[in-house]
Coordinates of C-alpha atoms in Angstrom, one line a residue:
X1 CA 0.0 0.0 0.0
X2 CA 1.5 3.7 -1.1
X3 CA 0.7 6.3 1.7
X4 CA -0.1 9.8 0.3
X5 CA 3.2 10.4 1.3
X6 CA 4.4 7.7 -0.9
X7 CA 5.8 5.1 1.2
X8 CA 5.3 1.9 -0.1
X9 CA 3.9 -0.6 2.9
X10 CA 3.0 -4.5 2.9
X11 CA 4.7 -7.5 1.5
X12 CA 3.7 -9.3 -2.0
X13 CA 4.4 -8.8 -5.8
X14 CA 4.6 -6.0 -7.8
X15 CA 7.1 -4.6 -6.1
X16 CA 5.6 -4.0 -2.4
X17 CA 8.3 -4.3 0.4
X18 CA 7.7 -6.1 4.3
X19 CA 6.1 -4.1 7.3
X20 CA 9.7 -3.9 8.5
X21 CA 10.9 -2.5 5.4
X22 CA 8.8 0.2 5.3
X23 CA 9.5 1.4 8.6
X24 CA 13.5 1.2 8.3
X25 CA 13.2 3.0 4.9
X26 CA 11.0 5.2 6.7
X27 CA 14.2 5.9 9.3
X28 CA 16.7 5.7 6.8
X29 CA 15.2 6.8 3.2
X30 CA 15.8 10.6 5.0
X31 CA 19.6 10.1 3.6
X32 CA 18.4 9.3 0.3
X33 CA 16.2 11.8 0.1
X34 CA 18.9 14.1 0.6
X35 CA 20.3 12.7 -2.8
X36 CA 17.0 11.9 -4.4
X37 CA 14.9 14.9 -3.7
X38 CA 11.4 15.1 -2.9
X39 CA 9.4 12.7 -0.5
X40 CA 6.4 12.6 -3.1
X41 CA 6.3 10.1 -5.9
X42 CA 7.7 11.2 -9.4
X43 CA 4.2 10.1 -11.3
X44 CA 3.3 11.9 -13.8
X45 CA -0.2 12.0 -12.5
X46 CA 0.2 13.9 -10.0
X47 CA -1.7 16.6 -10.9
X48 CA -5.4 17.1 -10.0
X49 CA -7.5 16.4 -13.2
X50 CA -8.4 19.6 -15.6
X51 CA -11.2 21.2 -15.0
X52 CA -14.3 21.6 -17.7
X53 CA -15.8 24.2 -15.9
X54 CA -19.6 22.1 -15.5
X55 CA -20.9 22.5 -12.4
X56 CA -22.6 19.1 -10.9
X57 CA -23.6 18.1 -7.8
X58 CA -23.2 14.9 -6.3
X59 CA -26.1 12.8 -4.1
X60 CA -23.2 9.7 -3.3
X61 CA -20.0 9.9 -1.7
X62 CA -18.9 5.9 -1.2
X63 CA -18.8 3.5 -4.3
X64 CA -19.4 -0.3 -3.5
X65 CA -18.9 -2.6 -6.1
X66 CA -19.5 -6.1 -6.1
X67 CA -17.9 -8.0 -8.8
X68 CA -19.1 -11.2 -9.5
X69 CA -16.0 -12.0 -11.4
X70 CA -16.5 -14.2 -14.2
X71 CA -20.3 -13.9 -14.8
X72 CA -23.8 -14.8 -12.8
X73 CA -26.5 -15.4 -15.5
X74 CA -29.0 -13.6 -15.2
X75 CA -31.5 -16.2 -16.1
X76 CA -30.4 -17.8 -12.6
X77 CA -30.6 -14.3 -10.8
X78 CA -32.5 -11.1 -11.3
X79 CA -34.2 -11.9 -14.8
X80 CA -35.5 -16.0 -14.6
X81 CA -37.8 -17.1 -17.6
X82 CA -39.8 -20.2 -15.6
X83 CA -41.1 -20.4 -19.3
X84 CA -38.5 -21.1 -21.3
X85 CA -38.1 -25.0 -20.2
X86 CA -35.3 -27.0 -18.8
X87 CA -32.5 -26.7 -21.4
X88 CA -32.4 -23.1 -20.4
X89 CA -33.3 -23.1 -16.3
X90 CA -32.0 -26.2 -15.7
X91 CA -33.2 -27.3 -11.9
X92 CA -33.7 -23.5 -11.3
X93 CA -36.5 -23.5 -13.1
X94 CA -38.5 -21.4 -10.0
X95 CA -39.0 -17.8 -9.5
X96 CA -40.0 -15.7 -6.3
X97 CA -41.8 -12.8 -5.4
X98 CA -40.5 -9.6 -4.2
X99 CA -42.0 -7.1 -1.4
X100 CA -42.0 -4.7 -4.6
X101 CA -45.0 -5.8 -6.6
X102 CA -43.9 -7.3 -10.4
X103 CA -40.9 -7.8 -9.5
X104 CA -40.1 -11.5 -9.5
X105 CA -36.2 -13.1 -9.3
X106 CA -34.7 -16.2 -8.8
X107 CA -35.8 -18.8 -6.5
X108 CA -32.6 -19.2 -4.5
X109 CA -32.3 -15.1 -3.9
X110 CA -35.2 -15.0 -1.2
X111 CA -33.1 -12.3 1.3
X112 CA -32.9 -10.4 -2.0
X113 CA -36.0 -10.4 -2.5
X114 CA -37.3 -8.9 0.5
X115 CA -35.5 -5.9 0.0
X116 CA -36.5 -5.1 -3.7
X117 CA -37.8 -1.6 -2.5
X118 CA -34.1 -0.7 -2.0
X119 CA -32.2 -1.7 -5.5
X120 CA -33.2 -1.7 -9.2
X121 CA -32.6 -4.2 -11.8
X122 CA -30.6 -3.6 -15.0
X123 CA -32.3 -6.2 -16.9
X124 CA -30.9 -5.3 -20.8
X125 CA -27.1 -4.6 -20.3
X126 CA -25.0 -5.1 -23.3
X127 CA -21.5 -5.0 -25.1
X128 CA -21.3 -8.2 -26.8
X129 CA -17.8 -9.2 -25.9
X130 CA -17.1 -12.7 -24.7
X131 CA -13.7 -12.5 -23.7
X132 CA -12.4 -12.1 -19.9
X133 CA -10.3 -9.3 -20.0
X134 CA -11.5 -7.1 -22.9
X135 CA -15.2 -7.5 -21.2
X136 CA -13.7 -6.4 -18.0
X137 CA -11.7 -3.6 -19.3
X138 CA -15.2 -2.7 -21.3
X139 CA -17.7 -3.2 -18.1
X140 CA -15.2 -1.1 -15.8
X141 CA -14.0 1.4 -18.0
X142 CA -16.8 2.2 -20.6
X143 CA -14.3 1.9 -23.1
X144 CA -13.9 -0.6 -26.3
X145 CA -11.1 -2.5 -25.9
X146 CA -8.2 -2.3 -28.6
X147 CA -6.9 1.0 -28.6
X148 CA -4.0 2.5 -28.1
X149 CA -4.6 4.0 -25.0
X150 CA -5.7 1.9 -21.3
X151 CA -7.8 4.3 -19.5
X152 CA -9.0 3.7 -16.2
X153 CA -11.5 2.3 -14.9
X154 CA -14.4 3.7 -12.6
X155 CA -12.3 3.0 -9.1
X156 CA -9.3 5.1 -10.5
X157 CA -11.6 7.9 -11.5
X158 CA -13.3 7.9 -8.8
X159 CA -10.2 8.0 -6.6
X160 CA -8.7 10.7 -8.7
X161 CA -12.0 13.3 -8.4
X162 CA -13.0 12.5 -4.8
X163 CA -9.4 10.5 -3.1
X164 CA -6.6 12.4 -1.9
X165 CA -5.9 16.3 -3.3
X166 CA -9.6 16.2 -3.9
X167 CA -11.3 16.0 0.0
X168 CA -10.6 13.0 1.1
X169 CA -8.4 13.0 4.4
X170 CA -8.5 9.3 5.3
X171 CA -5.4 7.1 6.2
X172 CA -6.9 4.3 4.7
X173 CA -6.2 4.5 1.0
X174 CA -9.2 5.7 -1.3
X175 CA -9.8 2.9 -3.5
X176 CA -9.7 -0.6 -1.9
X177 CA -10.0 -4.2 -3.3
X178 CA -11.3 -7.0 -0.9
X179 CA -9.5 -9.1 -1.0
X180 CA -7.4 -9.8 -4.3
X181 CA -7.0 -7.3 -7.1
X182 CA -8.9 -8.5 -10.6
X183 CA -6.0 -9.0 -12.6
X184 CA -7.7 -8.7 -15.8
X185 CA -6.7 -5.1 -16.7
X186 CA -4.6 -2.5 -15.5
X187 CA -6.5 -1.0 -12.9
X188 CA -5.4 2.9 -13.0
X189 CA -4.6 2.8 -16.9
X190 CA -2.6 5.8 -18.0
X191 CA -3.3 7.7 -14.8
X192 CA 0.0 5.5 -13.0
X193 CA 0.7 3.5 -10.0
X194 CA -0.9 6.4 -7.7
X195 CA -4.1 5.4 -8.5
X196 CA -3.8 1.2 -8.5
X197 CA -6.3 -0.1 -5.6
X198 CA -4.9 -0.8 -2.4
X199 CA -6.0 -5.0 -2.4
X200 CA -6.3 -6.4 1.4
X201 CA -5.0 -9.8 0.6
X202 CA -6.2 -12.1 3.7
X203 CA -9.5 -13.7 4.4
X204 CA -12.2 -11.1 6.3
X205 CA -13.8 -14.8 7.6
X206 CA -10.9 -15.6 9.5
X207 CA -9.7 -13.9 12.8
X208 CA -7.7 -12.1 12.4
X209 CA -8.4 -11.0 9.4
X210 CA -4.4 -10.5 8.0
X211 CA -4.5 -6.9 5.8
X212 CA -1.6 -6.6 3.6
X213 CA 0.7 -4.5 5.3
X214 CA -1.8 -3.3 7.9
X215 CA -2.1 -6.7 10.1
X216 CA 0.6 -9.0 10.9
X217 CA -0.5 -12.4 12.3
X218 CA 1.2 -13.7 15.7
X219 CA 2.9 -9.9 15.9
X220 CA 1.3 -7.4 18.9
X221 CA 0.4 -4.4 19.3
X222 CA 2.6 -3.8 22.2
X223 CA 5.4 -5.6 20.1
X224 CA 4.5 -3.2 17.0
X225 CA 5.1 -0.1 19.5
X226 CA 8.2 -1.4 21.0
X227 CA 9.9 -2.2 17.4
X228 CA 8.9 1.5 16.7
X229 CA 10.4 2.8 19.6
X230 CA 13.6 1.1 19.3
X231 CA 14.1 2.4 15.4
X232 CA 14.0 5.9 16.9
X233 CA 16.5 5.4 19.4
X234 CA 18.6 4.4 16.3
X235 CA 17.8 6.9 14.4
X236 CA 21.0 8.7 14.4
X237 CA 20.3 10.9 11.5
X238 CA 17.1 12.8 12.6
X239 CA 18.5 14.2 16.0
X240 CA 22.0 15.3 14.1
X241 CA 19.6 17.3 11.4
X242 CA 16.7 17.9 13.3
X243 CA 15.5 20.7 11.6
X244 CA 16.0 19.6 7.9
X245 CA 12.8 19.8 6.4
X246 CA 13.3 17.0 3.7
X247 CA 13.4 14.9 6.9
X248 CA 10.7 16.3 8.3
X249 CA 8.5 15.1 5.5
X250 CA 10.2 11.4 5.7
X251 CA 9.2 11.3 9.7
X252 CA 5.1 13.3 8.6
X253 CA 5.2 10.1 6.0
X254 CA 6.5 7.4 8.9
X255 CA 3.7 8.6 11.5
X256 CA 0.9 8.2 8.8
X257 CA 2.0 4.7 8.0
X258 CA 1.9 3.9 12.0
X259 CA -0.8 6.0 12.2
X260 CA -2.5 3.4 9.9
X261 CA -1.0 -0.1 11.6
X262 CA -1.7 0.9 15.2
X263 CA -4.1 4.1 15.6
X264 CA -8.1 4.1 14.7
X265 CA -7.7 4.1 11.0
X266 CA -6.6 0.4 10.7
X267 CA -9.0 -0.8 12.9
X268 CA -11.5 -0.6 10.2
X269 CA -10.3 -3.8 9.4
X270 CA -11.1 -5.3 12.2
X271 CA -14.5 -7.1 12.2
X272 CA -14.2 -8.3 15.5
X273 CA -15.5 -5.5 16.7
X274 CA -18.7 -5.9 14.8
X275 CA -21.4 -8.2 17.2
X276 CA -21.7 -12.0 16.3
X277 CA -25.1 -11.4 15.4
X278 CA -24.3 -8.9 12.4
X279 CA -21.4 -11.1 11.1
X280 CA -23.9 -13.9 11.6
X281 CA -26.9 -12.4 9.2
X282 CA -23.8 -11.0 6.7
X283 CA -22.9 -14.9 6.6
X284 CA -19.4 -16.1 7.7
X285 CA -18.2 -16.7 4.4
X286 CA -15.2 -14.3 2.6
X287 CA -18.2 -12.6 0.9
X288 CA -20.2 -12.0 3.3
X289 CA -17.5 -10.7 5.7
X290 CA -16.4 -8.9 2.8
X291 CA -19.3 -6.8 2.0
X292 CA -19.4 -6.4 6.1
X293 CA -15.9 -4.5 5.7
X294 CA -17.0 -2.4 2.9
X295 CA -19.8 -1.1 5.0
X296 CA -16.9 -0.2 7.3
X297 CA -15.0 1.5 4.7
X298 CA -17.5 3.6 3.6
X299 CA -18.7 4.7 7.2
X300 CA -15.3 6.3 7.4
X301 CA -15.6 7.7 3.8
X302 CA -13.6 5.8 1.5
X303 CA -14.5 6.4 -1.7
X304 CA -14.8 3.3 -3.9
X305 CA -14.7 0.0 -2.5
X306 CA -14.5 -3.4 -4.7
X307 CA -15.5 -6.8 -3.3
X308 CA -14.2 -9.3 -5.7
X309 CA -16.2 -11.9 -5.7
X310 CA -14.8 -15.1 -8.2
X311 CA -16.0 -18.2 -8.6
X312 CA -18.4 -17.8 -11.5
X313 CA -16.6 -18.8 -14.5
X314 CA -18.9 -21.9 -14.6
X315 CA -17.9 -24.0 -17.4
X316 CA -18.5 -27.1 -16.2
X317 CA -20.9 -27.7 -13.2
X318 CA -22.7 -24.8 -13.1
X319 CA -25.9 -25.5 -11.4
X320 CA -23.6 -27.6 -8.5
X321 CA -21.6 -23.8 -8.0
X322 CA -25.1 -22.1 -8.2
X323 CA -25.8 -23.9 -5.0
X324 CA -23.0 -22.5 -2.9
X325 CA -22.7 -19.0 -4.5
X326 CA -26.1 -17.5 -4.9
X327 CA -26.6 -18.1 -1.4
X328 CA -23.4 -16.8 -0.2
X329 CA -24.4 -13.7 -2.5
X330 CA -28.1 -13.6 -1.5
X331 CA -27.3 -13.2 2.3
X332 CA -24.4 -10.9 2.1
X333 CA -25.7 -8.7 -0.5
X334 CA -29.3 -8.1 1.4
X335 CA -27.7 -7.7 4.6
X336 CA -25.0 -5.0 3.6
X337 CA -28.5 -3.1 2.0
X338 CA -29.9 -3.2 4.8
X339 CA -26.9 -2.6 7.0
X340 CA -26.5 0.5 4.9
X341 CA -30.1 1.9 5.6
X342 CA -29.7 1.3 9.1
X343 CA -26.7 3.0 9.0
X344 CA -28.1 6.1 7.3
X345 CA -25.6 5.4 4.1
X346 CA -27.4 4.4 2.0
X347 CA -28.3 7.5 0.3
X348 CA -25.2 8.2 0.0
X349 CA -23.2 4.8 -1.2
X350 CA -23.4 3.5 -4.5
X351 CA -23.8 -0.1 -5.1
X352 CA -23.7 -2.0 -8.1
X353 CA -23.5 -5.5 -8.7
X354 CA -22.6 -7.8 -11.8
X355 CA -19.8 -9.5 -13.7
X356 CA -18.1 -8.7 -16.9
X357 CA -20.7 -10.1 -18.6
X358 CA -23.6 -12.8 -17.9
X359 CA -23.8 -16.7 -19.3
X360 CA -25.4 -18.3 -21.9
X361 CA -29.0 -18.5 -21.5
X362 CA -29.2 -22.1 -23.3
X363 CA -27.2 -24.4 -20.5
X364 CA -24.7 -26.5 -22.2
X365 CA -25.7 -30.2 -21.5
X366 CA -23.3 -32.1 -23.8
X367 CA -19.8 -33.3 -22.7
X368 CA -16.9 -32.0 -21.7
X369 CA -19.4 -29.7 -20.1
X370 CA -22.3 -31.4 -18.5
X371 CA -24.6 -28.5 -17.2
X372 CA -22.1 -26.0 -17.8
X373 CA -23.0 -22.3 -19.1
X374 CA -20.3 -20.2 -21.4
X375 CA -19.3 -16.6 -21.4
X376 CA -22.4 -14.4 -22.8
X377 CA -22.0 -10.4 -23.6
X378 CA -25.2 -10.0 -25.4
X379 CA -27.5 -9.0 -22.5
X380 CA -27.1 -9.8 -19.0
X381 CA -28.5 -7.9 -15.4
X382 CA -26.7 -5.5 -13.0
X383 CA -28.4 -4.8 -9.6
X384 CA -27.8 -1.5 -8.7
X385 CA -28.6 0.5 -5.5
X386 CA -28.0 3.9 -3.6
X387 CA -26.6 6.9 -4.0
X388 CA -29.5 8.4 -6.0
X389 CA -30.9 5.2 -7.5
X390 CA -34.1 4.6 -7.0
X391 CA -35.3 1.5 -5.6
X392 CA -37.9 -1.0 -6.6
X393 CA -38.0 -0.6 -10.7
X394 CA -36.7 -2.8 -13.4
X395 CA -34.7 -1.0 -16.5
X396 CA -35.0 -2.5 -19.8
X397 CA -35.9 -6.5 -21.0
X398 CA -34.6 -9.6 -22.4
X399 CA -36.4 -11.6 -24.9
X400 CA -38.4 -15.1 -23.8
X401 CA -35.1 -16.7 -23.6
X402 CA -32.8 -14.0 -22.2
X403 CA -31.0 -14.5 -25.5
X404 CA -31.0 -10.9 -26.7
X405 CA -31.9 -7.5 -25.7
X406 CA -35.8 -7.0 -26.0
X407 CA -35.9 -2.9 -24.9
X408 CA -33.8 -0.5 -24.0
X409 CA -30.2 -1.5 -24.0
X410 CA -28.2 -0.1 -21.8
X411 CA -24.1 -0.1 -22.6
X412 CA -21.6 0.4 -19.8
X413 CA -20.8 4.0 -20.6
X414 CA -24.6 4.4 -19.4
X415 CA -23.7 2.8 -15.8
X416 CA -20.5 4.3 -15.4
X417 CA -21.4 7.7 -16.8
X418 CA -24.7 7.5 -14.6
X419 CA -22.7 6.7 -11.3
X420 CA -20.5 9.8 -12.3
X421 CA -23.1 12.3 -12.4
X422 CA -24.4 11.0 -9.3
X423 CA -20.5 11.0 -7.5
X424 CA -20.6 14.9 -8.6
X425 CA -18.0 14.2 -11.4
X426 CA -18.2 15.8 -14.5
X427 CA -18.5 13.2 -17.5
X428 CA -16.9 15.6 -19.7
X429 CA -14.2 16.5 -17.9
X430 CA -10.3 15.8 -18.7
X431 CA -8.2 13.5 -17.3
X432 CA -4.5 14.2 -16.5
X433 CA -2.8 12.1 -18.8
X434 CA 1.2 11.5 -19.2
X435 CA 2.0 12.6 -22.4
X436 CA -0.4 15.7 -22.3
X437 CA -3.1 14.3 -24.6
X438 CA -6.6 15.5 -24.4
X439 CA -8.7 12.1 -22.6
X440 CA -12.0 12.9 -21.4
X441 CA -13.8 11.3 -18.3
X442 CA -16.4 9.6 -20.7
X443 CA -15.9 8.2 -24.3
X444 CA -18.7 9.8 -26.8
X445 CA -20.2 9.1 -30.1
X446 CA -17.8 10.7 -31.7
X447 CA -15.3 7.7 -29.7
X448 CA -17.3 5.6 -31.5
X449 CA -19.1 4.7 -27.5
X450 CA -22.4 2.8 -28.0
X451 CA -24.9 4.3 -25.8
X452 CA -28.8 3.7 -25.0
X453 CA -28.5 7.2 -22.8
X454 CA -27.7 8.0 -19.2
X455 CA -30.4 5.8 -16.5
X456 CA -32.7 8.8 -15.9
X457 CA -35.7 6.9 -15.2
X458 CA -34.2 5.8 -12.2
X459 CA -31.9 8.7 -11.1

């Protein structure tokens, strides 16, 4: 994890360094900043994001989104067809009624379904790409894969208008992943390392719950302080040039990365202190403990929060993985809605729901895959919540079959440019990029950006 400051804390790939690392560089990386220069990252994102000069105001401050990595069909979820026989439900073949009148979704979401009132259905989303990572990169980003340029997605942006330099005051970093990043695309695009998601590693079901960086199993508290307190008596360099201000900035940097280890800000992450009960009805699964955290995070203001959720790539099997998941996601979904009203954030919080795409309507009987469903781009459902969406409607159709989009497609720059407006960001704003070329916030026709228009009908 990079602090503001830009010290790099936790251990893993990509370059990340041990808790123990950080804190000696934090001692010692004064001398080299003596050489080196400035404390702050050399990224040439840096800078805030141009301004367009459009005035918007915002209704959400949080982002949640829950990624159902690899693709939930929505003929299993929020858009069944009982009708359309077995080679398409499979065993599913049930629906159930929700406390919104007309609203009916599948059989094994009943939690969901008692809180229709509070989220809307997306029932006619569409891009038509069947491929993991360019559908990613499409869903997240708005953007059709293939071009020169990787822009980033919605966290990025989001962290970028409303993280650090624009409000936000939080240790914690402004974008978080729970629990492993998506490794499908390049998170922060052209915007640079400063704007990557800070991903928690560990397992929120487990106690303790082991942050990257944050929280070291079988290591104190106590032991944490008394580590720190012995780096300063070796810290040779600060009392010889104790009013060098370079130095200053390296010890400001040190007591925010502390800060975050042992003061309030990194107890966030500590679900313990959340009753039984609670982290009974969120379900003590990764999921559900997940979505618990992000209700957390948001209560102290980060701005965009991703739960990634895998496990629905489902090839082979499907309906066997249908049992697990969907009530994994039925229970911790509803809860953290709920959880959120009670907490008075949901106005304010954003959530969205979906994969990259959805799966083939027709189930695949025949061998190799025996029951299993394939990648499908043509139309599939988001479930989206919060933040100035309206609860209890239903946006757009799918034909009998859920084979193709009946009315009123809806492309992801509609989503993403919708969630904008409601964030307060300007959809035809600049971004800062590297090189100095003009990239706006939003692709447009002119981009060649497919678009059935912005979700008014439920803004």
């Amino acid at each position: 994890m990079k602090t503001e400051c830009g010290i790099q804390i936790g251990a893993g790939s990509g370059g990340s360094i041990s808790r123990r690392e950080a804190v000696q560089r934090g001692l010692l990386g004064g001398a080299g900043l003596l050489v080196g220069g400035s404390l702050r990252a050399n990224d040439a994102t840096s800078a805030r994001p141009a301004k367009s000069g459009a005035k918007t105001t915002a209704k959400a401050k949080s982002v949640i989104q829950v990624w159902l990595w690899g693709g939930a069909c929505h003929i299993d979820t929020f858009d069944p067809k009982p009708d359309a026989g077995s080679d398409y439900t499979g065993p599913l073949k049930n629906t159930i009624a929700t406390n919104v009148d007309g609203i009916r979704i599948g059989e094994m979401l009943p939690e969901l379904a008692k809180h229709a009132d509070k989220y809307s259905l997306i029932r006619s989303m569409t891009h038509g790409i069947n491929g993991h990572e360019t559908a990613a990169y499409m869903v997240q980003t708005a953007r059709e894969p293939g071009g020169r340029e990787v822009y980033p997605c919605a966290g990025a942006v989001v962290s970028l208008f409303r993280g650090h330099g624009a409000g936000y005051e939080g240790l914690v970093p402004p974008y978080i992943v729970v629990t492993q990043p998506q490794g499908r695309f390049s998170e922060a695009g052209f915007l640079g390392g400063r704007y990557k998601p800070f991903a928690t590693g560990g397992d929120p079901g487990r106690t303790p719950f082991v942050v990257e960086g944050v929280v070291a199993q079988g290591i104190s508290e106590q032991r944490q302080r008394d580590r720190r307190d012995f780096l300063k008596k070796l810290n040779s360099l600060e009392h010889a040039m104790p009013n060098d201000p370079q130095l200053a900035a390296s010890n400001q940097c040190e007591q925010q990365a502390y800060d975050l280890i042992l003061g309030d800000a990194g107890k966030v992450f500590d679900l313990a202190q959340e009753s039984d009960d609670l982290r009974g009805r969120y379900g003590r699964t990764t999921f559900g403990q997940a979505c618990l955290l992000a209700r957390r995070l948001v209560e102290k203001e980060v701005p965009y929060i991703t739960i990634n959720y895998s496990g629905w790539d489902t090839h082979k099997g499907h309906f066997q993985t249908m049992q697990r998941k969907l009530p994994e996601l039925d229970k911790g979904l509803a809860t953290l809605l709920q959880d959120l009203s009670d907490h008075g954030l949901l106005d304010s919080t954003i959530v969205w729901c979906c994969g990259e795409f959805g799966r083939t309507p027709r189930v695949q009987w025949e061998a190799p895959w025996n029951g299993g469903r394939s990648h499908f781009g043509k139309v599939f459902s988001v479930l989206v919540a919060g933040g100035g969406f309206k609860g209890g409607h239903v946006v757009g159709s799918s034909t009998d079959k859920g084979e193709e989009v009946k009315d009123r497609p809806v492309y992801p720059v509609d989503l993403i440019g919708s969630m904008y407006e409601l964030l307060g960001i300007d959809t035809t704003g600049i971004l800062p990029h590297p090189q100095g070329q003009v990239a706006t916030v939003l692709p447009t026709a002119a981009d060649g950006a497919k678009s059935g228009g912005r979700l008014t009908e439920i803004m």
